[in-house]
Amino acid sequence: VVTYRGGDKLPFSKRVVKHRNVIFDVPLAIGESVRIYIRVRTEGSLQVPLFLRSPRAMLAKDHEEQFALGLFYGVMVAMLLYNLLIFLSIRDISYLYYVTYIFGWAMFQMSLNGLAFEYLWPESPKWGNMATPFFVGSTLVAAAMFARVFLETRTHMPRFDRLLKVSAGAATIATVSAVVASYGIAMKLGTFVALTESILIVSVALWSLKKGVRQARFFMLAWSALLLGIMVYALKTFGVLPSNTFTEYGMQLGAAAELILLSFALA
């Protein structure tokens, strides 16, 4: 009997295969059969997509994924640096919130797909478990504040402006809970705030469109791209859509489109 242990509670150096995903070696001779038992325990949502691949097939799949991820994070870094330089030049607070939003979203995605644990904090599994809910919360804070400033809700919609302030406060609590509470509680709180804030921001954007706020058109287009990407990924997770490169990275594609459109909107 061969036994392996894995997961994000162990340092990266303890992984059998040094990879962002949990991978185990299953030696099989031609025509041989084996019985594999897998025990999984988690505080978050239980998603265990299992794949059995030959080394050659795994290498090909990994090469494809690395290209997609490199493209996505390349866009993120380019948008972050470009808008940071603009902020340093003109000192418009909108750009600061936007840069903070990009940074938080990029770190959330890296912690979600295992790249942050592999490259940024490989020997800190404790922080690795805190990072995902922490960056969910901090990204939501930046998103609410950016929506307030960009759509000028204090001037055009004072009531919505107060709601966005409340949402930013709730997101701050979710961020802090990542450090002081368990992973399960922090993720549930972060998910709840993300859902309510997304509905709120879409409502604010639609109301801004109705009131004729010009920049709301660009904002709504960008936010719709992100929501579409998230919807595609969610439908793939629930088995409604097939698992392929487009559905697997739907959230990243939507986020990249959103960031480019928001940068254009700011300009």
Coordinates of C-alpha atoms in Angstrom, one line a residue:
V1 CA 0.0 0.0 0.0
V2 CA 1.4 3.4 -1.1
T3 CA 0.1 6.4 0.8
Y4 CA 0.4 10.1 -0.2
R5 CA -0.6 13.3 1.7
G6 CA -1.2 16.6 0.0
G7 CA -3.1 19.8 0.3
D8 CA -2.7 23.5 1.2
K9 CA -2.1 22.8 4.9
L10 CA 1.4 21.4 4.0
P11 CA 4.4 23.5 2.9
F12 CA 5.0 23.5 -0.9
S13 CA 8.3 21.6 -0.4
K14 CA 6.3 18.6 1.0
R15 CA 4.4 18.1 -2.3
V16 CA 5.2 14.8 -4.1
V17 CA 5.2 16.7 -7.4
K18 CA 6.3 20.4 -7.2
H19 CA 3.3 21.8 -9.0
R20 CA 0.6 24.4 -8.3
N21 CA -2.0 21.6 -8.3
V22 CA -2.0 18.5 -6.0
I23 CA -0.5 15.8 -8.2
F24 CA 0.4 12.2 -7.2
D25 CA 2.4 9.6 -9.2
V26 CA 0.4 6.4 -10.0
P27 CA 2.8 3.8 -11.4
L28 CA 0.9 1.4 -13.7
A29 CA 2.1 -1.4 -15.9
I30 CA 0.3 -2.1 -19.2
G31 CA -2.9 -4.1 -18.4
E32 CA -2.4 -3.6 -14.6
S33 CA -5.3 -2.5 -12.5
V34 CA -5.1 -0.7 -9.1
R35 CA -7.6 0.5 -6.5
I36 CA -7.2 4.1 -5.3
Y37 CA -8.9 5.5 -2.2
I38 CA -9.1 9.3 -1.8
R39 CA -10.0 11.1 1.4
V40 CA -10.7 14.8 1.1
R41 CA -11.4 17.3 3.9
T42 CA -12.0 21.0 3.5
E43 CA -13.5 24.0 5.2
G44 CA -14.5 25.6 1.9
S45 CA -16.6 24.4 -1.0
L46 CA -15.8 20.8 -2.0
Q47 CA -14.7 20.7 -5.6
V48 CA -12.4 17.8 -6.5
P49 CA -11.9 17.5 -10.3
L50 CA -10.0 14.3 -10.8
F51 CA -7.8 13.5 -13.9
L52 CA -5.6 10.5 -14.6
R53 CA -3.1 11.4 -17.3
S54 CA 0.1 10.0 -18.8
P55 CA 3.2 12.2 -18.2
R56 CA 3.2 13.3 -21.8
A57 CA -0.5 14.3 -21.7
M58 CA 0.0 16.1 -18.4
L59 CA 3.0 18.0 -19.9
A60 CA 0.9 19.1 -22.9
K61 CA -2.0 20.2 -20.7
D62 CA 0.3 22.1 -18.3
H63 CA 2.0 23.9 -21.2
E64 CA -1.4 25.1 -22.5
E65 CA -2.5 26.3 -19.0
Q66 CA 0.8 28.1 -18.4
F67 CA 0.4 30.0 -21.6
A68 CA -3.2 31.0 -20.7
L69 CA -2.2 32.1 -17.2
G70 CA 0.9 34.0 -18.5
L71 CA -1.3 35.9 -20.9
F72 CA -3.8 36.7 -18.2
Y73 CA -1.3 37.9 -15.6
G74 CA 0.6 39.8 -18.4
V75 CA -2.5 41.8 -19.0
M76 CA -3.0 42.4 -15.3
V77 CA 0.5 43.6 -14.7
A78 CA 0.4 45.9 -17.8
M79 CA -2.9 47.5 -16.7
L80 CA -1.6 47.9 -13.1
L81 CA 1.7 49.6 -14.1
Y82 CA 0.1 51.8 -16.8
N83 CA -2.6 53.1 -14.5
L84 CA -0.2 53.4 -11.5
L85 CA 2.0 55.7 -13.6
I86 CA -1.1 57.8 -14.7
F87 CA -2.1 58.1 -11.0
L88 CA 1.4 59.3 -10.1
S89 CA 1.2 61.8 -12.9
I90 CA -2.3 63.3 -12.3
R91 CA -3.1 62.2 -8.7
D92 CA -6.7 61.3 -9.6
I93 CA -8.0 59.1 -6.8
S94 CA -10.0 57.0 -9.3
Y95 CA -6.8 55.6 -10.6
L96 CA -5.6 54.7 -7.1
Y97 CA -8.8 52.7 -6.4
Y98 CA -8.5 51.1 -9.8
V99 CA -4.9 50.0 -9.3
T100 CA -5.8 48.6 -5.8
Y101 CA -8.7 46.7 -7.4
I102 CA -6.4 45.2 -10.1
F103 CA -3.8 44.2 -7.5
G104 CA -6.4 42.6 -5.2
W105 CA -8.0 40.7 -8.1
A106 CA -4.7 39.4 -9.4
M107 CA -3.6 38.2 -5.9
F108 CA -7.0 36.6 -5.4
Q109 CA -6.7 34.7 -8.7
M110 CA -3.1 33.7 -7.9
S111 CA -4.1 32.3 -4.5
L112 CA -7.1 30.5 -6.1
N113 CA -5.1 28.7 -8.8
G114 CA -2.1 27.8 -6.6
L115 CA 0.5 30.1 -8.3
A116 CA 0.8 32.3 -5.2
F117 CA 1.4 29.3 -3.0
E118 CA 4.0 28.0 -5.4
Y119 CA 6.0 31.2 -6.0
L120 CA 5.1 33.8 -3.3
W121 CA 4.7 32.0 0.0
P122 CA 5.6 28.3 -0.5
E123 CA 6.6 27.7 3.1
S124 CA 3.6 29.6 4.7
P125 CA 0.6 27.4 4.4
K126 CA -1.2 29.3 7.2
W127 CA -1.0 32.6 5.3
G128 CA -1.8 30.6 2.1
N129 CA -5.2 29.7 3.6
M130 CA -5.8 33.2 4.7
A131 CA -4.8 34.8 1.4
T132 CA -7.9 33.9 -0.7
P133 CA -10.6 35.3 1.6
F134 CA -8.3 38.3 2.5
F135 CA -7.9 39.3 -1.2
V136 CA -11.6 38.7 -1.8
G137 CA -12.4 41.3 0.9
S138 CA -9.8 43.8 -0.1
T139 CA -10.8 43.6 -3.8
L140 CA -14.4 44.3 -2.8
V141 CA -13.4 47.3 -0.8
A142 CA -11.5 48.8 -3.8
A143 CA -14.4 47.9 -6.2
A144 CA -17.0 49.7 -4.0
M145 CA -14.8 52.8 -3.6
F146 CA -14.0 52.9 -7.3
A147 CA -17.7 52.7 -8.3
R148 CA -18.4 55.6 -5.9
V149 CA -15.7 57.8 -7.4
F150 CA -16.0 56.8 -11.0
L151 CA -19.8 57.1 -11.2
E152 CA -19.9 60.2 -9.0
T153 CA -22.6 58.7 -6.8
R154 CA -22.1 61.4 -4.1
T155 CA -23.4 64.0 -6.7
H156 CA -25.8 62.0 -8.7
M157 CA -27.2 59.3 -6.3
P158 CA -26.6 60.1 -2.6
R159 CA -28.6 57.1 -1.4
F160 CA -26.6 54.7 -3.5
D161 CA -23.5 56.4 -2.3
R162 CA -24.3 55.6 1.3
L163 CA -25.0 52.0 0.3
L164 CA -21.7 51.7 -1.4
K165 CA -20.0 53.0 1.7
V166 CA -21.8 50.3 3.8
S167 CA -20.7 47.7 1.3
A168 CA -17.1 48.9 1.5
G169 CA -17.4 48.6 5.3
A170 CA -18.8 45.1 5.1
A171 CA -15.9 44.1 2.7
T172 CA -13.4 45.5 5.3
I173 CA -14.9 43.3 7.9
A174 CA -14.6 40.3 5.5
T175 CA -11.0 41.2 4.9
V176 CA -10.2 41.3 8.7
S177 CA -12.1 38.1 9.3
A178 CA -9.6 36.3 7.0
V179 CA -7.0 36.9 9.6
V180 CA -9.0 36.5 12.9
A181 CA -11.6 33.8 11.9
S182 CA -11.5 30.4 10.4
Y183 CA -11.2 29.9 6.6
G184 CA -14.8 28.6 6.3
I185 CA -16.3 31.6 8.1
A186 CA -14.1 34.1 6.2
M187 CA -15.0 32.6 2.8
K188 CA -18.7 32.5 3.5
L189 CA -18.7 36.1 4.6
G190 CA -16.6 37.1 1.6
T191 CA -18.9 35.3 -0.8
F192 CA -22.0 36.9 0.7
V193 CA -20.5 40.4 0.5
A194 CA -19.3 39.7 -3.1
L195 CA -22.8 38.6 -4.1
T196 CA -24.6 41.6 -2.5
E197 CA -22.0 44.1 -3.7
S198 CA -22.2 42.8 -7.3
I199 CA -25.9 43.3 -7.3
L200 CA -25.5 46.7 -5.8
I201 CA -22.9 47.9 -8.3
V202 CA -24.9 46.7 -11.2
S203 CA -28.0 48.5 -9.8
V204 CA -26.0 51.7 -9.4
A205 CA -24.6 51.4 -13.0
L206 CA -28.1 50.9 -14.4
W207 CA -29.5 53.8 -12.4
S208 CA -26.6 55.9 -13.6
L209 CA -27.4 55.0 -17.2
K210 CA -31.0 56.0 -16.6
K211 CA -29.9 59.4 -15.2
G212 CA -27.7 59.9 -18.3
V213 CA -24.3 59.7 -16.6
R214 CA -22.0 59.3 -19.6
Q215 CA -19.3 57.2 -18.1
A216 CA -21.9 54.6 -16.8
R217 CA -22.1 53.1 -20.3
F218 CA -18.4 52.1 -20.3
F219 CA -18.6 51.0 -16.6
M220 CA -21.7 48.8 -17.3
L221 CA -20.0 47.2 -20.4
A222 CA -16.9 46.4 -18.4
W223 CA -18.8 45.0 -15.4
S224 CA -21.0 42.8 -17.7
A225 CA -17.8 41.3 -19.2
L226 CA -16.6 40.2 -15.7
L227 CA -20.1 38.9 -14.7
L228 CA -20.4 36.9 -17.9
G229 CA -16.9 35.3 -17.3
I230 CA -17.9 34.4 -13.7
M231 CA -21.2 32.9 -14.9
V232 CA -19.5 30.8 -17.5
Y233 CA -17.1 29.5 -14.9
A234 CA -19.9 28.8 -12.4
L235 CA -21.9 26.9 -15.0
K236 CA -18.8 24.8 -15.8
T237 CA -18.3 24.1 -12.1
F238 CA -21.9 22.8 -11.8
G239 CA -21.6 20.6 -14.9
V240 CA -24.0 22.6 -17.1
L241 CA -21.2 23.6 -19.5
P242 CA -18.4 21.3 -20.7
S243 CA -14.9 21.7 -19.2
N244 CA -12.6 23.2 -21.8
T245 CA -10.0 26.1 -22.0
F246 CA -12.7 28.7 -22.5
T247 CA -15.0 27.6 -19.6
E248 CA -12.0 26.7 -17.3
Y249 CA -10.6 30.3 -17.6
G250 CA -13.9 32.1 -18.2
M251 CA -13.4 34.1 -15.0
Q252 CA -9.9 35.2 -16.1
L253 CA -11.1 36.1 -19.6
G254 CA -13.9 38.2 -18.2
A255 CA -11.6 39.9 -15.7
A256 CA -9.1 40.8 -18.4
A257 CA -11.8 42.2 -20.7
E258 CA -13.2 44.2 -17.7
L259 CA -9.8 45.7 -16.8
I260 CA -9.1 46.8 -20.4
L261 CA -12.6 48.3 -20.7
L262 CA -12.3 50.1 -17.3
S263 CA -8.9 51.5 -18.3
F264 CA -10.5 52.8 -21.5
A265 CA -13.4 54.2 -19.5
L266 CA -11.1 56.1 -17.2
A267 CA -9.3 57.6 -20.1

